[in-house]
Amino acid sequence: MANLSPASTTVEITNPALAPNPVKRLLSLDVVRGITIAFMIMVNNNGGSGSWRFMNHANWNGLTPTDLVFPTFVFVVGVSVVFAFDARLARGATRSRLAWHTLQRAVILILLGIFVNSFPFFALDHMRFYGVLQRIGVCYLVVGLFYLCDKRTWTKVAALVVALAGYWILVRWVPIPGIGVPGRDVPFMDMDRNLVSWIDQHLFPYHLYLYAPDHNVRDPEGLLSDLPAIGTALLGMFTGLWLRGRKSVAAKAAGLAAASASCLALGYLWSLWFPLNKNMWTSSFVLVAAGYSLALFTFAFWAVELQGWRRGWTWVWLVFGSNAIAAYMFSELMPGVLGNIFIVEGARRLSLESWVFFHFFAHIPNPGWAAFAYSFSFCAVCFIPVWILYRKKIFLKI
């Protein structure tokens, strides 16, 4: 009698459409992640007031390349969820196990974010609870659990529409307690008097990114603006689903380019009524930022997956991308160390960070180039420990 146990049975699939779609590591995704984290390190340490405008965030409404860094990372999180979760499910992980790990990882990211915000003094009176890693943790948790519960595309589209349209309605038409209706009693999207800031001021008084001794101001990673940020991660998830499909590599690249153009067009059109604003993470900003993220992804996918340009230029980005959280943590903690080591020169008492800038980079005549040289050098220093981890094949996973 033939052995029909699952381990020994071979099934011939005559319809290619029913063949399993193996989960392969997408090198272009690692490249995009590496480019994003490297630029994030540079703009977060941009050399100060002399830095070029594109190395700084827009003051309020508007957009600079720096404003695109954080949403691109959140977008990449959405793409990564599809590939990482499918790979683990293919290896036999259960959905409940994945859900528990997703919750654990989100909590760790949030705690790391609070640690980074507070380092090195950990002043409890004004400890900031919002932040970059915190927002990534929230978005990862929501889209990760959503993907585990339901892989249907239309539900993700519905969630995206609800997130972006719902946020617009809340910010535009819901009265702000004690202030009034935006656009009637207070200017729409006033810098400090808006629903997003009002919620944060009452939820975490004196624990925001910007505060004054007598009043709270605002936080660019506040609670309500997590809603459209989840929309950014959902757009990344759509991208992951598209790339996991069965179309040719060329067709996938064309689809990425078309999606980029569509997001940019819709986002800039919407910005006529709901301005681009990274601080409030407006719905138009979500679409425009996703459009630029898709443009970067289109180039990387075309170059790496379609043209096969995998050697040489990808190396730096792969090193950064393989340990993105470690690179970010190092880049955020190092200024706290350098800023609290002081050197006395005559009547001057300089932090080590300022001392390095004034003795090495301030001699460059053009302030923009001086700031850029400092920013680039800082990023290069951050590359060293990540490169050591990469060479030793140590990849820090949460």
mmCIF file of C-alpha atoms in Angstrom, residues 37-373:
data_model
loop_
_atom_site.group_PDB
_atom_site.id
_atom_site.type_symbol
_atom_site.label_atom_id
_atom_site.label_comp_id
_atom_site.label_asym_id
_atom_site.label_seq_id
_atom_site.Cartn_x
_atom_site.Cartn_y
_atom_site.Cartn_z
ATOM 1 C CA ILE A 37 17.005 55.766 7.960
ATOM 2 C CA ALA A 38 20.233 57.363 6.680
ATOM 3 C CA PHE A 39 18.428 60.535 5.615
ATOM 4 C CA MET A 40 16.468 60.509 8.895
ATOM 5 C CA ILE A 41 19.731 60.494 10.848
ATOM 6 C CA MET A 42 21.061 63.382 8.751
ATOM 7 C CA VAL A 43 18.045 65.666 9.059
ATOM 8 C CA ASN A 44 17.718 64.963 12.789
ATOM 9 C CA ASN A 45 21.321 66.129 13.141
ATOM 10 C CA ASN A 46 21.392 68.738 10.405
ATOM 11 C CA GLY A 47 24.128 71.035 11.742
ATOM 12 C CA GLY A 48 21.936 73.756 13.163
ATOM 13 C CA SER A 49 20.650 77.106 11.970
ATOM 14 C CA GLY A 50 22.936 77.353 8.948
ATOM 15 C CA SER A 51 21.531 74.196 7.350
ATOM 16 C CA TRP A 52 19.734 74.373 4.024
ATOM 17 C CA ARG A 53 15.959 74.666 3.990
ATOM 18 C CA PHE A 54 15.437 71.179 2.573
ATOM 19 C CA MET A 55 17.285 69.775 5.611
ATOM 20 C CA ASN A 56 14.662 71.294 7.918
ATOM 21 C CA HIS A 57 10.953 70.694 8.496
ATOM 22 C CA ALA A 58 8.415 73.185 7.221
ATOM 23 C CA ASN A 59 7.479 75.536 10.060
ATOM 24 C CA TRP A 60 3.767 74.701 9.705
ATOM 25 C CA ASN A 61 1.870 74.317 6.425
ATOM 26 C CA GLY A 62 4.012 73.286 3.472
ATOM 27 C CA LEU A 63 6.436 70.544 2.603
ATOM 28 C CA THR A 64 10.180 69.974 2.461
ATOM 29 C CA PRO A 65 12.111 66.740 1.720
ATOM 30 C CA THR A 66 12.756 66.437 5.451
ATOM 31 C CA ASP A 67 9.009 66.177 6.061
ATOM 32 C CA LEU A 68 8.923 63.057 3.888
ATOM 33 C CA VAL A 69 11.405 60.993 5.902
ATOM 34 C CA PHE A 70 9.199 59.882 8.781
ATOM 35 C CA PRO A 71 6.126 58.998 6.672
ATOM 36 C CA THR A 72 8.364 56.998 4.319
ATOM 37 C CA PHE A 73 9.529 54.922 7.273
ATOM 38 C CA VAL A 74 5.914 54.356 8.375
ATOM 39 C CA PHE A 75 5.068 53.449 4.765
ATOM 40 C CA VAL A 76 7.901 50.890 4.749
ATOM 41 C CA VAL A 77 6.503 49.407 7.970
ATOM 42 C CA GLY A 78 3.246 48.706 6.121
ATOM 43 C CA VAL A 79 5.073 47.020 3.240
ATOM 44 C CA SER A 80 7.199 44.981 5.641
ATOM 45 C CA VAL A 81 4.167 43.658 7.523
ATOM 46 C CA VAL A 82 2.943 41.825 4.415
ATOM 47 C CA PHE A 83 6.273 40.141 3.644
ATOM 48 C CA ALA A 84 7.293 39.425 7.238
ATOM 49 C CA PHE A 85 3.934 38.037 8.320
ATOM 50 C CA ASP A 86 3.473 35.914 5.199
ATOM 51 C CA ALA A 87 6.976 34.496 5.630
ATOM 52 C CA ARG A 88 6.326 33.531 9.242
ATOM 53 C CA LEU A 89 2.933 32.034 8.425
ATOM 54 C CA ALA A 90 4.567 30.007 5.642
ATOM 55 C CA ARG A 91 7.071 28.652 8.184
ATOM 56 C CA GLY A 92 4.215 27.416 10.354
ATOM 57 C CA ALA A 93 3.677 30.244 12.849
ATOM 58 C CA THR A 94 0.102 30.525 14.132
ATOM 59 C CA ARG A 95 -1.912 33.729 13.852
ATOM 60 C CA SER A 96 -2.326 33.920 17.621
ATOM 61 C CA ARG A 97 1.436 33.618 18.084
ATOM 62 C CA LEU A 98 2.027 36.367 15.524
ATOM 63 C CA ALA A 99 -0.596 38.581 17.150
ATOM 64 C CA TRP A 100 1.096 38.217 20.544
ATOM 65 C CA HIS A 101 4.502 38.989 19.056
ATOM 66 C CA THR A 102 3.059 42.030 17.257
ATOM 67 C CA LEU A 103 1.734 43.369 20.570
ATOM 68 C CA GLN A 104 5.055 42.720 22.300
ATOM 69 C CA ARG A 105 7.032 44.444 19.562
ATOM 70 C CA ALA A 106 4.738 47.477 19.577
ATOM 71 C CA VAL A 107 5.082 47.856 23.356
ATOM 72 C CA ILE A 108 8.884 47.582 23.135
ATOM 73 C CA LEU A 109 9.002 50.230 20.384
ATOM 74 C CA ILE A 110 6.878 52.581 22.505
ATOM 75 C CA LEU A 111 9.080 52.048 25.569
ATOM 76 C CA LEU A 112 12.244 52.574 23.498
ATOM 77 C CA GLY A 113 10.738 55.795 22.184
ATOM 78 C CA ILE A 114 10.089 57.091 25.694
ATOM 79 C CA PHE A 115 13.642 56.110 26.666
ATOM 80 C CA VAL A 116 15.104 57.998 23.690
ATOM 81 C CA ASN A 117 12.999 61.085 24.477
ATOM 82 C CA SER A 118 14.127 61.139 28.105
ATOM 83 C CA PHE A 119 17.821 60.246 27.751
ATOM 84 C CA PRO A 120 20.032 61.105 29.599
ATOM 85 C CA PHE A 121 18.221 62.820 32.486
ATOM 86 C CA PHE A 122 14.765 61.157 32.559
ATOM 87 C CA ALA A 123 12.987 64.166 34.067
ATOM 88 C CA LEU A 124 9.605 62.791 35.087
ATOM 89 C CA ASP A 125 7.955 66.221 35.355
ATOM 90 C CA HIS A 126 8.122 66.757 31.593
ATOM 91 C CA MET A 127 8.796 63.261 30.244
ATOM 92 C CA ARG A 128 7.478 63.104 26.687
ATOM 93 C CA PHE A 129 5.304 60.088 25.924
ATOM 94 C CA TYR A 130 4.719 60.724 22.233
ATOM 95 C CA GLY A 131 7.456 60.319 19.646
ATOM 96 C CA VAL A 132 8.744 58.715 16.459
ATOM 97 C CA LEU A 133 9.165 55.153 17.720
ATOM 98 C CA GLN A 134 5.876 55.429 19.591
ATOM 99 C CA ARG A 135 4.018 56.300 16.397
ATOM 100 C CA ILE A 136 5.755 53.496 14.519
ATOM 101 C CA GLY A 137 4.722 51.116 17.308
ATOM 102 C CA VAL A 138 1.078 52.189 17.145
ATOM 103 C CA CYS A 139 0.923 51.936 13.345
ATOM 104 C CA TYR A 140 2.681 48.561 13.364
ATOM 105 C CA LEU A 141 0.266 47.209 15.978
ATOM 106 C CA VAL A 142 -2.885 48.365 14.184
ATOM 107 C CA VAL A 143 -1.989 47.326 10.635
ATOM 108 C CA GLY A 144 -0.301 44.130 11.822
ATOM 109 C CA LEU A 145 -3.349 42.896 13.729
ATOM 110 C CA PHE A 146 -5.612 44.072 10.909
ATOM 111 C CA TYR A 147 -3.619 42.041 8.379
ATOM 112 C CA LEU A 148 -3.710 38.950 10.582
ATOM 113 C CA CYS A 149 -7.478 39.222 11.024
ATOM 114 C CA ASP A 150 -8.408 40.024 7.438
ATOM 115 C CA LYS A 151 -6.315 39.933 4.253
ATOM 116 C CA ARG A 152 -9.056 41.207 1.952
ATOM 117 C CA THR A 153 -8.044 44.311 0.020
ATOM 118 C CA TRP A 154 -11.431 46.062 0.077
ATOM 119 C CA THR A 155 -11.458 46.184 3.875
ATOM 120 C CA LYS A 156 -8.106 47.968 3.820
ATOM 121 C CA VAL A 157 -9.449 50.452 1.261
ATOM 122 C CA ALA A 158 -12.467 51.104 3.481
ATOM 123 C CA ALA A 159 -10.227 51.602 6.523
ATOM 124 C CA LEU A 160 -8.020 54.042 4.580
ATOM 125 C CA VAL A 161 -11.030 56.103 3.461
ATOM 126 C CA VAL A 162 -12.406 56.182 7.004
ATOM 127 C CA ALA A 163 -9.027 57.195 8.449
ATOM 128 C CA LEU A 164 -8.330 60.029 5.990
ATOM 129 C CA ALA A 165 -11.866 61.360 5.467
ATOM 130 C CA GLY A 166 -12.722 60.908 9.139
ATOM 131 C CA TYR A 167 -9.653 62.864 10.229
ATOM 132 C CA TRP A 168 -10.539 65.698 7.844
ATOM 133 C CA ILE A 169 -14.058 65.878 9.257
ATOM 134 C CA LEU A 170 -12.800 65.867 12.845
ATOM 135 C CA VAL A 171 -10.210 68.595 12.291
ATOM 136 C CA ARG A 172 -12.351 70.748 10.004
ATOM 137 C CA TRP A 173 -15.862 70.664 11.464
ATOM 138 C CA VAL A 174 -15.816 69.369 15.042
ATOM 139 C CA PRO A 175 -15.969 72.303 17.531
ATOM 140 C CA ILE A 176 -12.931 72.674 19.780
ATOM 141 C CA PRO A 177 -14.147 72.887 23.410
ATOM 142 C CA GLY A 178 -13.729 76.376 24.782
ATOM 143 C CA ILE A 179 -12.424 77.681 21.455
ATOM 144 C CA GLY A 180 -15.082 77.187 18.794
ATOM 145 C CA VAL A 181 -15.545 75.911 15.265
ATOM 146 C CA PRO A 182 -12.459 75.923 13.005
ATOM 147 C CA GLY A 183 -12.836 78.340 10.122
ATOM 148 C CA ARG A 184 -15.488 80.364 11.986
ATOM 149 C CA ASP A 185 -14.378 81.087 15.553
ATOM 150 C CA VAL A 186 -10.716 80.281 15.059
ATOM 151 C CA PRO A 187 -8.612 80.026 11.885
ATOM 152 C CA PHE A 188 -8.716 76.571 10.337
ATOM 153 C CA MET A 189 -5.559 74.667 11.309
ATOM 154 C CA ASP A 190 -4.367 77.361 13.676
ATOM 155 C CA MET A 191 -0.900 76.422 14.875
ATOM 156 C CA ASP A 192 -1.847 75.967 18.530
ATOM 157 C CA ARG A 193 -5.654 76.058 18.594
ATOM 158 C CA ASN A 194 -6.796 72.939 16.822
ATOM 159 C CA LEU A 195 -8.493 69.714 17.900
ATOM 160 C CA VAL A 196 -5.286 67.668 17.711
ATOM 161 C CA SER A 197 -3.404 69.984 20.055
ATOM 162 C CA TRP A 198 -6.416 70.437 22.355
ATOM 163 C CA ILE A 199 -6.627 66.671 22.972
ATOM 164 C CA ASP A 200 -2.892 66.393 23.657
ATOM 165 C CA GLN A 201 -2.878 69.436 25.942
ATOM 166 C CA HIS A 202 -5.552 67.842 28.116
ATOM 167 C CA LEU A 203 -4.338 64.251 27.918
ATOM 168 C CA PHE A 204 -0.635 64.840 28.718
ATOM 169 C CA PRO A 205 -0.283 68.372 30.106
ATOM 170 C CA TYR A 206 3.352 69.546 30.135
ATOM 171 C CA HIS A 207 4.531 66.297 28.535
ATOM 172 C CA LEU A 208 4.451 67.498 24.920
ATOM 173 C CA TYR A 209 7.225 68.211 22.424
ATOM 174 C CA LEU A 210 6.562 71.944 22.753
ATOM 175 C CA TYR A 211 5.437 73.443 26.024
ATOM 176 C CA ALA A 212 5.879 76.687 27.926
ATOM 177 C CA PRO A 213 6.013 77.233 31.695
ATOM 178 C CA ASP A 214 2.451 78.568 31.765
ATOM 179 C CA HIS A 215 0.762 76.482 29.076
ATOM 180 C CA ASN A 216 1.001 73.490 26.733
ATOM 181 C CA VAL A 217 1.559 74.020 23.043
ATOM 182 C CA ARG A 218 1.535 70.923 20.791
ATOM 183 C CA ASP A 219 3.190 67.676 19.796
ATOM 184 C CA PRO A 220 3.922 66.613 16.189
ATOM 185 C CA GLU A 221 3.235 62.950 17.072
ATOM 186 C CA GLY A 222 0.024 63.504 19.022
ATOM 187 C CA LEU A 223 -2.748 61.008 19.681
ATOM 188 C CA LEU A 224 -5.394 62.026 17.131
ATOM 189 C CA SER A 225 -2.883 62.345 14.290
ATOM 190 C CA ASP A 226 -2.071 58.655 14.754
ATOM 191 C CA LEU A 227 -5.271 58.077 12.752
ATOM 192 C CA PRO A 228 -3.962 59.411 9.408
ATOM 193 C CA ALA A 229 -0.522 57.938 10.198
ATOM 194 C CA ILE A 230 -2.210 54.531 10.238
ATOM 195 C CA GLY A 231 -3.448 55.486 6.768
ATOM 196 C CA THR A 232 0.202 55.898 5.720
ATOM 197 C CA ALA A 233 0.958 52.373 6.942
ATOM 198 C CA LEU A 234 -2.139 51.056 5.135
ATOM 199 C CA LEU A 235 -0.866 52.532 1.873
ATOM 200 C CA GLY A 236 2.380 50.678 2.499
ATOM 201 C CA MET A 237 0.377 47.515 3.080
ATOM 202 C CA PHE A 238 -1.384 47.981 -0.287
ATOM 203 C CA THR A 239 2.070 48.205 -1.849
ATOM 204 C CA GLY A 240 3.127 44.986 -0.151
ATOM 205 C CA LEU A 241 0.010 43.198 -1.369
ATOM 206 C CA TRP A 242 0.654 44.442 -4.911
ATOM 207 C CA LEU A 243 4.260 43.225 -4.809
ATOM 208 C CA ARG A 244 3.196 39.846 -3.430
ATOM 209 C CA GLY A 245 0.904 39.314 -6.413
ATOM 210 C CA ARG A 246 1.612 37.177 -9.465
ATOM 211 C CA LYS A 247 2.223 39.885 -12.034
ATOM 212 C CA SER A 248 5.561 40.246 -13.776
ATOM 213 C CA VAL A 249 8.297 42.385 -12.262
ATOM 214 C CA ALA A 250 7.867 44.932 -15.068
ATOM 215 C CA ALA A 251 4.114 45.124 -14.459
ATOM 216 C CA LYS A 252 4.695 45.596 -10.740
ATOM 217 C CA ALA A 253 7.147 48.438 -11.390
ATOM 218 C CA ALA A 254 4.629 50.103 -13.704
ATOM 219 C CA GLY A 255 1.946 49.718 -11.052
ATOM 220 C CA LEU A 256 4.151 51.368 -8.439
ATOM 221 C CA ALA A 257 4.780 54.306 -10.777
ATOM 222 C CA ALA A 258 1.063 54.688 -11.522
ATOM 223 C CA ALA A 259 0.207 54.559 -7.817
ATOM 224 C CA SER A 260 2.847 57.213 -7.117
ATOM 225 C CA ALA A 261 1.386 59.581 -9.714
ATOM 226 C CA SER A 262 -2.165 58.966 -8.448
ATOM 227 C CA CYS A 263 -1.293 59.646 -4.812
ATOM 228 C CA LEU A 264 0.571 62.829 -5.709
ATOM 229 C CA ALA A 265 -2.291 64.118 -7.857
ATOM 230 C CA LEU A 266 -4.985 63.348 -5.277
ATOM 231 C CA GLY A 267 -2.895 64.665 -2.400
ATOM 232 C CA TYR A 268 -2.022 67.978 -4.010
ATOM 233 C CA LEU A 269 -5.641 68.423 -5.100
ATOM 234 C CA TRP A 270 -6.899 67.757 -1.562
ATOM 235 C CA SER A 271 -4.329 70.189 -0.184
ATOM 236 C CA LEU A 272 -6.359 73.046 -1.698
ATOM 237 C CA TRP A 273 -8.884 72.436 1.111
ATOM 238 C CA PHE A 274 -6.785 70.529 3.675
ATOM 239 C CA PRO A 275 -3.223 71.931 3.562
ATOM 240 C CA LEU A 276 -0.111 69.789 3.585
ATOM 241 C CA ASN A 277 1.100 69.696 7.167
ATOM 242 C CA LYS A 278 3.508 67.189 8.671
ATOM 243 C CA ASN A 279 2.949 68.406 12.237
ATOM 244 C CA MET A 280 -0.752 67.522 12.044
ATOM 245 C CA TRP A 281 -0.145 64.686 9.534
ATOM 246 C CA THR A 282 -3.033 65.938 7.400
ATOM 247 C CA SER A 283 -4.824 63.597 5.015
ATOM 248 C CA SER A 284 -3.448 65.435 1.976
ATOM 249 C CA PHE A 285 0.033 65.063 3.470
ATOM 250 C CA VAL A 286 -0.546 61.304 3.800
ATOM 251 C CA LEU A 287 -1.273 60.986 0.076
ATOM 252 C CA VAL A 288 1.514 63.288 -1.112
ATOM 253 C CA ALA A 289 4.097 61.674 1.181
ATOM 254 C CA ALA A 290 2.975 58.221 0.034
ATOM 255 C CA GLY A 291 3.336 59.393 -3.561
ATOM 256 C CA TYR A 292 6.959 60.348 -2.999
ATOM 257 C CA SER A 293 7.587 57.150 -1.020
ATOM 258 C CA LEU A 294 6.198 55.181 -3.950
ATOM 259 C CA ALA A 295 8.413 57.142 -6.336
ATOM 260 C CA LEU A 296 11.485 56.137 -4.317
ATOM 261 C CA PHE A 297 10.214 52.570 -4.135
ATOM 262 C CA THR A 298 9.577 52.530 -7.880
ATOM 263 C CA PHE A 299 13.183 53.518 -8.580
ATOM 264 C CA ALA A 300 14.620 50.984 -6.114
ATOM 265 C CA PHE A 301 12.346 48.196 -7.369
ATOM 266 C CA TRP A 302 13.141 48.977 -11.005
ATOM 267 C CA ALA A 303 16.894 49.146 -10.371
ATOM 268 C CA VAL A 304 17.233 46.133 -8.080
ATOM 269 C CA GLU A 305 14.466 43.720 -9.036
ATOM 270 C CA LEU A 306 14.042 44.544 -12.746
ATOM 271 C CA GLN A 307 17.514 45.652 -13.843
ATOM 272 C CA GLY A 308 19.374 43.444 -11.369
ATOM 273 C CA TRP A 309 21.641 46.220 -10.066
ATOM 274 C CA ARG A 310 22.290 44.518 -6.745
ATOM 275 C CA ARG A 311 25.970 45.109 -6.094
ATOM 276 C CA GLY A 312 27.998 48.173 -5.201
ATOM 277 C CA TRP A 313 25.548 51.015 -4.716
ATOM 278 C CA THR A 314 23.160 48.956 -2.575
ATOM 279 C CA TRP A 315 25.728 48.032 0.081
ATOM 280 C CA VAL A 316 25.507 51.138 2.290
ATOM 281 C CA TRP A 317 21.709 51.076 2.218
ATOM 282 C CA LEU A 318 21.554 47.369 3.014
ATOM 283 C CA VAL A 319 23.820 47.854 6.029
ATOM 284 C CA PHE A 320 21.612 50.661 7.346
ATOM 285 C CA GLY A 321 18.369 48.926 6.389
ATOM 286 C CA SER A 322 19.233 45.620 8.026
ATOM 287 C CA ASN A 323 19.540 47.259 11.462
ATOM 288 C CA ALA A 324 17.371 50.333 11.075
ATOM 289 C CA ILE A 325 16.153 50.492 14.687
ATOM 290 C CA ALA A 326 19.702 50.048 16.033
ATOM 291 C CA ALA A 327 20.942 52.821 13.727
ATOM 292 C CA TYR A 328 18.134 55.132 14.827
ATOM 293 C CA MET A 329 18.681 54.427 18.535
ATOM 294 C CA PHE A 330 22.415 55.099 18.249
ATOM 295 C CA SER A 331 21.816 58.340 16.342
ATOM 296 C CA GLU A 332 19.328 59.566 18.939
ATOM 297 C CA LEU A 333 21.368 58.646 22.012
ATOM 298 C CA MET A 334 24.739 59.950 20.778
ATOM 299 C CA PRO A 335 23.739 63.671 20.868
ATOM 300 C CA GLY A 336 22.605 63.192 24.471
ATOM 301 C CA VAL A 337 26.111 61.978 25.335
ATOM 302 C CA LEU A 338 28.018 64.547 23.249
ATOM 303 C CA GLY A 339 25.809 67.373 24.485
ATOM 304 C CA ASN A 340 26.618 66.640 28.134
ATOM 305 C CA ILE A 341 30.392 66.353 27.896
ATOM 306 C CA PHE A 342 31.865 69.846 28.271
ATOM 307 C CA ILE A 343 35.206 71.340 27.273
ATOM 308 C CA VAL A 344 36.452 74.640 28.713
ATOM 309 C CA GLU A 345 38.412 76.912 26.371
ATOM 310 C CA GLY A 346 39.340 80.159 28.055
ATOM 311 C CA ALA A 347 36.081 81.874 28.940
ATOM 312 C CA ARG A 348 34.058 79.466 26.803
ATOM 313 C CA ARG A 349 32.456 76.267 28.031
ATOM 314 C CA LEU A 350 31.378 74.175 25.047
ATOM 315 C CA SER A 351 29.656 70.837 24.799
ATOM 316 C CA LEU A 352 31.696 68.237 22.943
ATOM 317 C CA GLU A 353 29.127 68.393 20.137
ATOM 318 C CA SER A 354 29.589 72.174 19.753
ATOM 319 C CA TRP A 355 33.358 71.869 20.145
ATOM 320 C CA VAL A 356 33.568 69.402 17.254
ATOM 321 C CA PHE A 357 31.440 71.640 15.041
ATOM 322 C CA PHE A 358 33.368 74.844 15.770
ATOM 323 C CA HIS A 359 36.809 73.243 15.420
ATOM 324 C CA PHE A 360 36.184 71.192 12.289
ATOM 325 C CA PHE A 361 33.105 72.283 10.360
ATOM 326 C CA ALA A 362 32.674 75.964 11.149
ATOM 327 C CA HIS A 363 35.815 76.691 9.113
ATOM 328 C CA ILE A 364 33.914 75.861 5.926
ATOM 329 C CA PRO A 365 32.974 79.321 4.543
ATOM 330 C CA ASN A 366 29.462 78.461 3.358
ATOM 331 C CA PRO A 367 27.130 77.822 6.362
ATOM 332 C CA GLY A 368 24.968 75.419 4.350
ATOM 333 C CA TRP A 369 27.926 73.278 3.330
ATOM 334 C CA ALA A 370 29.336 73.434 6.871
ATOM 335 C CA ALA A 371 26.068 72.157 8.300
ATOM 336 C CA PHE A 372 25.775 69.497 5.606
ATOM 337 C CA ALA A 373 29.337 68.301 6.228
#
